[in-house]
CSV table of C-alpha atoms in Angstrom, one decimal:
chain,number,residue,atom,x,y,z
A,688,MET,CA,-24.9,35.1,4.4
A,689,GLY,CA,-22.2,33.1,5.0
A,690,SER,CA,-18.8,33.5,3.5
A,691,PRO,CA,-17.9,31.3,0.7
A,692,PHE,CA,-14.7,30.4,1.9
A,693,LEU,CA,-16.3,28.6,4.9
A,694,PHE,CA,-19.6,27.4,2.9
A,695,GLU,CA,-18.5,25.9,-0.3
A,696,PRO,CA,-15.3,24.0,0.9
A,697,ALA,CA,-17.3,22.4,3.9
A,698,LEU,CA,-20.1,21.9,1.1
A,699,SER,CA,-18.1,19.6,-0.6
A,700,THR,CA,-16.9,17.9,2.5
A,701,ILE,CA,-20.8,17.1,3.8
A,702,ILE,CA,-21.7,16.0,-0.3
A,703,ASP,CA,-18.7,13.4,0.8
A,704,ILE,CA,-20.3,12.4,3.8
A,705,VAL,CA,-24.0,12.0,2.9
A,706,MET,CA,-22.6,9.9,-0.5
A,707,ALA,CA,-20.4,8.0,1.5
A,708,LYS,CA,-23.7,7.5,4.3
A,709,ASN,CA,-25.8,6.3,1.4
A,710,THR,CA,-23.0,3.7,0.2
A,711,VAL,CA,-22.4,2.4,3.1
A,712,GLN,CA,-25.8,2.0,4.0
A,713,LYS,CA,-27.6,0.8,0.9
A,714,GLY,CA,-24.3,-0.1,-1.3
A,715,THR,CA,-25.2,2.7,-3.7
A,716,VAL,CA,-26.9,6.2,-4.6
A,717,SER,CA,-27.9,5.1,-7.6
A,718,LYS,CA,-31.4,3.6,-8.7
A,719,SER,CA,-32.8,2.2,-11.7
A,720,THR,CA,-34.5,5.8,-12.3
A,721,GLY,CA,-31.8,7.6,-12.2
A,722,SER,CA,-28.7,8.8,-9.6
A,723,ILE,CA,-27.8,11.9,-7.0
A,724,SER,CA,-25.7,14.0,-8.4
A,725,SER,CA,-23.2,15.6,-6.2
A,726,ASP,CA,-24.7,19.3,-7.6
A,727,LEU,CA,-28.2,18.3,-6.6
A,728,LEU,CA,-27.3,17.2,-3.5
A,729,ALA,CA,-25.6,20.7,-2.9
A,730,GLU,CA,-28.8,22.6,-4.0
A,731,ALA,CA,-30.8,20.5,-2.0
A,732,LEU,CA,-28.8,21.2,1.4
A,733,LYS,CA,-28.9,24.8,0.6
A,734,ALA,CA,-32.2,25.1,-0.3
A,735,THR,CA,-34.1,23.2,2.4
A,736,VAL,CA,-36.2,25.2,4.9
A,737,ASP,CA,-34.9,23.3,7.9
A,738,GLY,CA,-31.7,24.3,9.7
A,739,ILE,CA,-28.6,21.5,8.7
A,740,VAL,CA,-25.7,21.5,11.1
A,741,ILE,CA,-22.8,18.9,10.6
A,742,SER,CA,-20.3,18.3,13.2
A,743,GLU,CA,-17.3,16.8,13.1
A,744,ILE,CA,-15.7,14.3,15.7
A,745,THR,CA,-12.0,14.9,16.1
A,746,GLY,CA,-10.9,13.1,19.6
A,747,ASP,CA,-12.7,14.8,22.7
A,748,ASP,CA,-13.9,17.3,20.2
A,749,CYS,CA,-17.4,18.0,18.3
A,750,GLN,CA,-16.9,20.9,15.4
A,751,ILE,CA,-19.1,22.3,13.2
A,752,ILE,CA,-18.0,22.2,9.6
A,753,PHE,CA,-21.5,23.2,8.1
A,754,VAL,CA,-24.3,24.9,8.2
A,755,ASN,CA,-26.9,25.5,5.8
A,756,PRO,CA,-28.7,29.0,4.9
A,757,ALA,CA,-31.8,28.2,6.6
A,758,PHE,CA,-29.8,27.6,10.1
A,759,GLU,CA,-28.7,31.0,9.7
A,760,LEU,CA,-32.2,32.3,9.2
A,761,LEU,CA,-33.0,30.3,12.0
A,762,THR,CA,-30.7,31.5,14.6
A,763,GLY,CA,-29.5,34.8,13.4
A,764,TYR,CA,-25.8,33.4,13.6
A,765,THR,CA,-24.2,33.4,10.4
A,766,ALA,CA,-21.6,30.8,9.3
A,767,ASN,CA,-18.5,32.4,9.7
A,768,GLU,CA,-19.6,32.4,13.6
A,769,VAL,CA,-20.3,29.4,14.0
A,770,ILE,CA,-18.0,26.8,11.7
A,771,GLY,CA,-15.2,25.6,14.2
A,772,ASN,CA,-16.8,26.0,17.2
A,773,ASP,CA,-18.1,23.2,19.3
A,774,TYR,CA,-21.5,22.2,18.4
A,775,TRP,CA,-22.9,22.9,22.0
A,776,PHE,CA,-21.5,26.4,21.9
A,777,TYR,CA,-25.0,28.1,21.0
A,778,ILE,CA,-27.2,26.0,23.2
A,779,GLU,CA,-25.1,26.8,26.0
A,780,GLY,CA,-26.8,29.2,28.5
A,781,THR,CA,-30.3,27.7,27.5
A,782,GLU,CA,-32.3,27.1,30.5
A,783,GLU,CA,-31.7,23.5,31.7
A,784,GLN,CA,-34.6,21.0,30.5
A,785,PRO,CA,-35.0,17.4,30.3
A,786,GLU,CA,-34.9,17.3,26.7
A,787,LEU,CA,-31.2,18.5,26.7
A,788,GLU,CA,-30.3,15.7,28.8
A,789,VAL,CA,-31.8,13.0,26.6
A,790,LEU,CA,-29.8,14.9,24.1
A,791,ARG,CA,-26.7,14.9,25.8
A,792,GLU,CA,-27.1,11.2,26.5
A,793,ALA,CA,-28.1,10.3,23.3
A,794,VAL,CA,-24.3,12.2,22.1
A,795,ILE,CA,-22.7,9.9,24.7
A,796,ASN,CA,-24.1,6.5,23.5
A,797,GLN,CA,-23.7,7.7,19.6
A,798,GLU,CA,-27.2,7.3,19.6
A,799,SER,CA,-30.1,9.7,17.1
A,800,CYS,CA,-32.8,11.3,18.7
A,801,ARG,CA,-35.2,14.1,18.5
A,802,VAL,CA,-35.7,16.8,21.1
A,803,THR,CA,-38.0,19.8,21.3
A,804,PHE,CA,-36.3,22.4,23.5
A,805,ARG,CA,-36.2,26.3,24.5
A,806,ASN,CA,-33.4,27.8,22.5
A,807,HIS,CA,-32.3,31.8,22.0
A,808,LYS,CA,-31.3,33.3,18.9
A,809,LYS,CA,-28.3,35.1,18.4
A,810,SER,CA,-30.6,38.4,19.7
A,811,GLY,CA,-31.7,36.3,22.5
A,812,GLU,CA,-35.0,35.8,21.3
A,813,PRO,CA,-36.7,32.7,22.8
A,814,PHE,CA,-37.8,30.1,20.0
A,815,TRP,CA,-39.0,26.5,20.4
A,816,THR,CA,-36.7,24.0,18.0
A,817,GLU,CA,-37.2,20.8,17.1
A,818,LEU,CA,-33.7,19.0,16.9
A,819,SER,CA,-32.8,15.8,15.5
A,820,ILE,CA,-29.1,14.5,15.5
A,821,SER,CA,-28.0,11.3,13.1
A,822,PRO,CA,-24.4,10.0,13.9
A,823,VAL,CA,-22.2,8.8,10.7
A,824,PHE,CA,-20.1,6.0,11.1
A,825,SER,CA,-17.3,5.2,8.7
A,826,ALA,CA,-16.7,1.9,7.0
A,827,HIS,CA,-14.9,0.6,10.2
A,828,ASP,CA,-17.8,1.8,12.4
A,829,GLN,CA,-15.8,4.7,13.7
A,830,LEU,CA,-18.2,7.8,15.0
A,831,THR,CA,-17.0,10.9,12.3
A,832,HIS,CA,-19.8,13.2,12.0
A,833,TYR,CA,-23.3,14.3,13.5
A,834,ILE,CA,-25.7,15.5,11.2
A,835,ALA,CA,-28.5,17.6,12.9
A,836,VAL,CA,-31.6,18.9,11.7
A,837,GLN,CA,-33.4,21.5,13.4
A,838,LYS,CA,-37.1,23.5,12.5
A,839,ASP,CA,-38.4,26.4,14.5
A,840,VAL,CA,-41.9,25.1,16.0
A,841,THR,CA,-42.4,28.1,18.1
A,842,GLU,CA,-46.0,28.4,16.5
A,843,ARG,CA,-46.9,24.6,16.9
A,844,VAL,CA,-45.4,24.6,20.6
A,845,GLU,CA,-47.3,28.2,21.3
A,846,LYS,CA,-50.4,26.5,20.3
A,847,GLU,CA,-50.0,23.3,22.0
A,848,GLN,CA,-49.6,25.2,25.6
A,849,SER,CA,-52.9,27.7,24.6
A,850,ILE,CA,-54.7,24.2,24.1
A,851,GLN,CA,-53.4,22.6,27.2
A,852,GLU,CA,-53.8,26.2,29.3
A,853,ARG,CA,-57.6,26.3,27.7
A,854,HIS,CA,-58.1,22.7,28.7
A,855,GLU,CA,-56.5,23.6,32.8
A,856,SER,CA,-58.8,26.4,32.7
A,857,LEU,CA,-61.8,24.3,31.8
A,858,LEU,CA,-61.2,21.5,34.4
A,859,SER,CA,-60.3,23.9,37.1
A,860,LEU,CA,-63.6,26.0,36.2
A,861,LYS,CA,-65.7,22.7,36.4
A,862,ASP,CA,-63.7,21.9,39.9
A,863,GLU,CA,-65.0,25.0,40.8
A,864,LEU,CA,-68.7,24.4,39.5
A,865,GLN,CA,-68.7,21.0,41.0
A,866,GLU,CA,-67.8,22.6,44.3
A,867,LEU,CA,-69.9,25.3,44.0
A,868,ALA,CA,-73.1,23.2,43.3
A,869,SER,CA,-72.0,20.8,46.8
A,870,ARG,CA,-71.9,24.2,48.7
A,871,ASP,CA,-74.7,25.6,50.9
A,872,SER,CA,-74.7,29.7,49.5
A,873,LEU,CA,-75.6,30.8,53.0
A,874,THR,CA,-73.4,29.1,55.2
A,875,GLY,CA,-70.3,28.0,52.9
A,876,LEU,CA,-70.6,24.4,54.5
A,877,HIS,CA,-71.5,21.3,52.0
A,878,ASN,CA,-74.8,21.0,51.2
A,879,ARG,CA,-77.1,17.6,51.6
A,880,ARG,CA,-76.9,16.5,48.3
A,881,TYR,CA,-73.1,16.1,48.5
A,882,PHE,CA,-73.8,15.0,52.1
A,883,GLY,CA,-75.6,12.3,50.9
A,884,GLN,CA,-72.9,10.8,48.3
A,885,GLU,CA,-70.3,11.1,51.0
A,886,LEU,CA,-72.1,9.4,53.6
A,887,ASP,CA,-72.6,6.4,51.5
A,888,ARG,CA,-68.5,6.2,50.9
A,889,LEU,CA,-67.7,6.9,54.6
A,890,TRP,CA,-70.1,4.0,55.6
A,891,ALA,CA,-68.7,1.7,53.1
A,892,VAL,CA,-65.1,3.0,54.1
A,893,HIS,CA,-65.9,2.5,57.7
A,894,GLN,CA,-68.0,-1.0,56.9
A,895,ARG,CA,-64.4,-2.5,55.4
A,896,LEU,CA,-62.5,-1.4,58.1
A,897,GLU,CA,-64.6,-2.4,60.6
A,898,ALA,CA,-63.9,1.4,62.2
A,899,THR,CA,-66.9,3.6,64.6
A,900,MET,CA,-68.3,6.2,62.8
A,901,ALA,CA,-70.6,8.6,64.2
A,902,VAL,CA,-73.7,10.7,62.4
A,903,ILE,CA,-74.5,14.0,64.2
A,904,PHE,CA,-77.3,15.9,64.1
A,905,ILE,CA,-77.5,19.3,65.3
A,906,ASP,CA,-80.6,21.5,65.5
A,907,ILE,CA,-80.9,25.4,66.6
A,908,ASP,CA,-83.3,25.5,69.5
A,909,SER,CA,-86.7,27.6,68.7
A,910,PHE,CA,-85.2,29.0,65.7
A,911,LYS,CA,-88.4,29.6,64.1
A,912,LEU,CA,-89.4,32.0,67.0
A,913,TYR,CA,-86.0,33.4,66.3
A,914,ASN,CA,-86.7,34.0,63.0
A,915,ASP,CA,-90.2,35.7,63.5
A,916,HIS,CA,-89.2,38.0,66.1
A,917,TYR,CA,-85.7,39.3,64.9
A,918,GLY,CA,-86.1,38.9,61.3
A,919,HIS,CA,-84.9,36.7,58.6
A,920,LEU,CA,-81.8,38.9,58.4
A,921,GLU,CA,-80.8,38.2,61.6
A,922,GLY,CA,-81.6,34.4,61.3
A,923,ASP,CA,-79.2,34.1,58.2
A,924,LYS,CA,-76.6,36.2,60.8
A,925,ALA,CA,-77.1,33.6,63.2
A,926,LEU,CA,-77.1,30.5,60.8
A,927,LYS,CA,-73.8,31.5,59.9
A,928,ALA,CA,-72.7,32.2,63.4
A,929,VAL,CA,-73.5,28.4,64.4
A,930,ALA,CA,-72.2,26.9,61.0
A,931,GLU,CA,-68.6,28.7,62.1
A,932,LYS,CA,-68.7,27.5,65.4
A,933,ILE,CA,-69.6,23.5,63.9
A,934,SER,CA,-67.0,23.7,61.3
A,935,GLU,CA,-64.6,24.6,63.3
A,936,SER,CA,-65.2,21.9,66.0
A,937,PHE,CA,-64.9,19.4,63.1
A,938,SER,CA,-62.4,21.0,60.9
A,939,ARG,CA,-59.7,17.5,60.6
A,940,LYS,CA,-59.8,16.2,57.1
A,941,ALA,CA,-62.0,13.3,57.5
A,942,ASP,CA,-64.7,14.8,59.2
A,943,LEU,CA,-67.6,16.0,56.8
A,944,VAL,CA,-69.8,19.0,57.9
A,945,ALA,CA,-72.6,19.8,56.0
A,946,ARG,CA,-75.9,22.3,56.5
A,947,PHE,CA,-78.9,19.7,56.1
A,948,GLY,CA,-81.8,22.0,55.8
A,949,GLY,CA,-83.1,25.2,57.4
A,950,GLU,CA,-81.4,25.6,60.5
A,951,GLU,CA,-80.6,21.8,60.7
A,952,PHE,CA,-76.7,20.5,60.6
A,953,VAL,CA,-75.1,17.3,60.1
A,954,VAL,CA,-71.4,15.9,61.1
A,955,VAL,CA,-70.0,12.7,60.3
A,956,ALA,CA,-66.9,11.6,62.0
A,957,THR,CA,-64.4,8.9,62.6
A,958,LEU,CA,-64.3,8.2,66.5
A,959,GLU,CA,-60.7,7.5,67.0
A,960,ASN,CA,-60.7,8.2,70.6
A,961,GLY,CA,-64.1,7.0,71.6
A,962,VAL,CA,-67.6,7.9,72.3
A,963,ASP,CA,-66.8,9.6,75.8
A,964,CYS,CA,-63.8,12.3,73.8
A,965,LEU,CA,-66.7,12.9,70.9
A,966,LEU,CA,-69.3,13.4,73.6
A,967,GLN,CA,-66.6,15.8,75.6
A,968,HIS,CA,-66.2,17.6,72.2
A,969,LEU,CA,-70.0,17.9,71.8
A,970,GLU,CA,-70.6,19.7,75.3
A,971,GLN,CA,-67.9,22.3,74.4
A,972,LEU,CA,-69.6,22.8,70.9
A,973,ARG,CA,-73.0,23.1,73.0
A,974,GLN,CA,-71.1,25.4,75.5
A,975,SER,CA,-69.2,27.6,73.0
A,976,ILE,CA,-73.0,28.4,70.8
A,977,ILE,CA,-74.9,29.9,73.9
A,978,ASP,CA,-70.9,31.6,74.2
A,979,LEU,CA,-72.0,33.3,71.3
A,980,LYS,CA,-74.2,35.2,73.0
A,981,ILE,CA,-76.9,35.7,70.2
A,982,GLU,CA,-79.7,36.8,72.4
A,983,ASN,CA,-83.2,34.8,71.9
A,984,GLN,CA,-85.6,36.0,74.4
A,985,TYR,CA,-87.9,33.9,72.9
A,986,SER,CA,-86.5,30.5,73.8
A,987,ALA,CA,-87.9,28.8,76.9
A,988,VAL,CA,-84.3,27.6,78.0
A,989,SER,CA,-81.5,30.2,78.0
A,990,PRO,CA,-81.9,34.2,77.0
A,991,TYR,CA,-79.2,33.4,74.5
A,992,LEU,CA,-79.3,30.6,71.2
A,993,THR,CA,-78.4,27.0,71.8
A,994,ILE,CA,-78.2,23.7,70.2
A,995,SER,CA,-79.9,20.4,70.7
A,996,THR,CA,-77.5,17.4,69.3
A,997,GLY,CA,-78.5,13.9,68.5
A,998,VAL,CA,-75.6,11.2,67.8
A,999,CYS,CA,-75.6,7.7,66.5
A,1000,TYR,CA,-72.5,5.9,66.3
A,1001,GLY,CA,-71.3,2.3,65.9
A,1002,ILE,CA,-69.3,0.4,63.5
A,1003,PRO,CA,-71.6,0.4,60.4
A,1004,PRO,CA,-73.6,-3.3,60.1
A,1005,TYR,CA,-73.4,-5.0,56.8
A,1006,ASP,CA,-76.8,-5.8,56.7
A,1007,SER,CA,-77.6,-2.0,56.8
A,1008,SER,CA,-77.7,1.2,54.5
A,1009,SER,CA,-76.2,4.6,55.8
A,1010,SER,CA,-79.9,5.8,56.2
A,1011,LEU,CA,-79.8,3.7,59.9
A,1012,PHE,CA,-77.5,5.9,61.6
A,1013,THR,CA,-78.8,8.9,59.9
A,1014,ARG,CA,-82.7,7.7,60.8
A,1015,ASP,CA,-81.4,7.3,64.5
A,1016,ALA,CA,-79.2,10.6,64.7
A,1017,ASP,CA,-82.3,12.4,64.0
A,1018,ILE,CA,-84.5,10.5,66.0
A,1019,ALA,CA,-81.9,11.3,69.0
A,1020,MET,CA,-81.9,15.2,67.9
A,1021,TYR,CA,-85.9,15.2,68.5
A,1022,GLN,CA,-85.6,13.4,71.6
A,1023,ALA,CA,-83.3,16.0,72.6
A,1024,LYS,CA,-85.8,19.0,71.6
A,1025,LYS,CA,-88.5,16.7,73.7
A,1026,THR,CA,-86.5,16.2,77.1
A,1027,GLY,CA,-85.7,20.1,77.0
A,1028,ARG,CA,-83.6,21.2,74.1
A,1029,ASN,CA,-80.0,22.4,75.0
A,1030,ARG,CA,-78.6,18.8,75.6
A,1031,ILE,CA,-77.1,16.1,73.8
A,1032,GLU,CA,-78.8,12.6,73.0
A,1033,VAL,CA,-77.1,9.7,71.8
A,1034,VAL,CA,-77.7,6.3,70.0
A,1035,SER,CA,-75.2,3.6,70.3
A,1036,TYR,CA,-74.6,0.4,67.8
A,1037,GLU,CA,-71.5,-0.8,70.5
A,1038,PRO,CA,-70.7,-4.3,68.8
A,1039,ASP,CA,-73.2,-7.0,70.7
A,1040,GLU,CA,-75.2,-4.7,71.9
A,1041,LYS,CA,-78.9,-4.0,70.9
A,1042,ALA,CA,-79.3,0.0,69.7
A,1043,ALA,CA,-80.3,2.0,72.9
A,1044,LEU,CA,-81.6,5.3,72.9
A,1045,LYS,CA,-79.8,7.2,76.1
A,1046,PRO,CA,-78.8,11.0,76.9
A,1047,ALA,CA,-75.2,12.0,76.7
A,1048,SER,CA,-75.3,12.4,80.3
């Protein structure tokens, strides 16, 4: 493929370089079993399936003095087009990649290296190449040449990328399935199973930090009567509307909102601004449910759908589990129902106080 007057003289120079390198490193190229002749070495350089480029160091320049036929096949460049050019010429225009910086550092430090990067053939066709470079030094430790060996590893890299993409796709699918498994299909809120897992984690965090947390139970008043008279489709619409309001009210990253079951919802919140702020927030939520104006003529307390809320808050005691707050928040919620519905009841576990059930207002 290459021009003979460029290729053959360069080849003899390369043979001299390789022979000299062997002599410097090993003392001789001969072994007791035989010797490597120049002709044999020349045939080996021509026959190898890997592209070989040898560059000569002259001052600050690094000029290509030899390429083998495999390089021509690999890149589409002929020996005529390559020899005499700076080695970097056929890498110029390649998009910047971390591996190219590794290659540059190795050249600056006169070291060997192996990198895999995306290059382009003369035609512009992209391909992945694995490039190994080795410096050649004279007997006086002067850098004289670089020998570069490269191979087309496109098939290997694309297979690796395909495997990685499939792996990432499976991980993404796993995450999606886990997310679906943790969600209530009707409201989109987290479900009771997820709530139980997260509550234990949040309980431990608040214990360790000695931070105040609240567990809040919210129940739609007279919802069985609503379902019986308006039908389950309307009941589902009402559940979704209430769930959306609760989710909007507790939208901080640290908040946990879940559908506990039926018409019952549960919230876990950190009391960053004190209990009074939380109770004001819950009062606004209670009013916002009424403001939805979901008609409920079978309610004894309002012409519209309402909620009853139970709150248990405090610093989690070290000698108790998270079930303490869920139990007492549930008790407080049922107390709110017993005392008229559409209201908020609170259980407090303040330091140095016994748990006490008391109305929010």
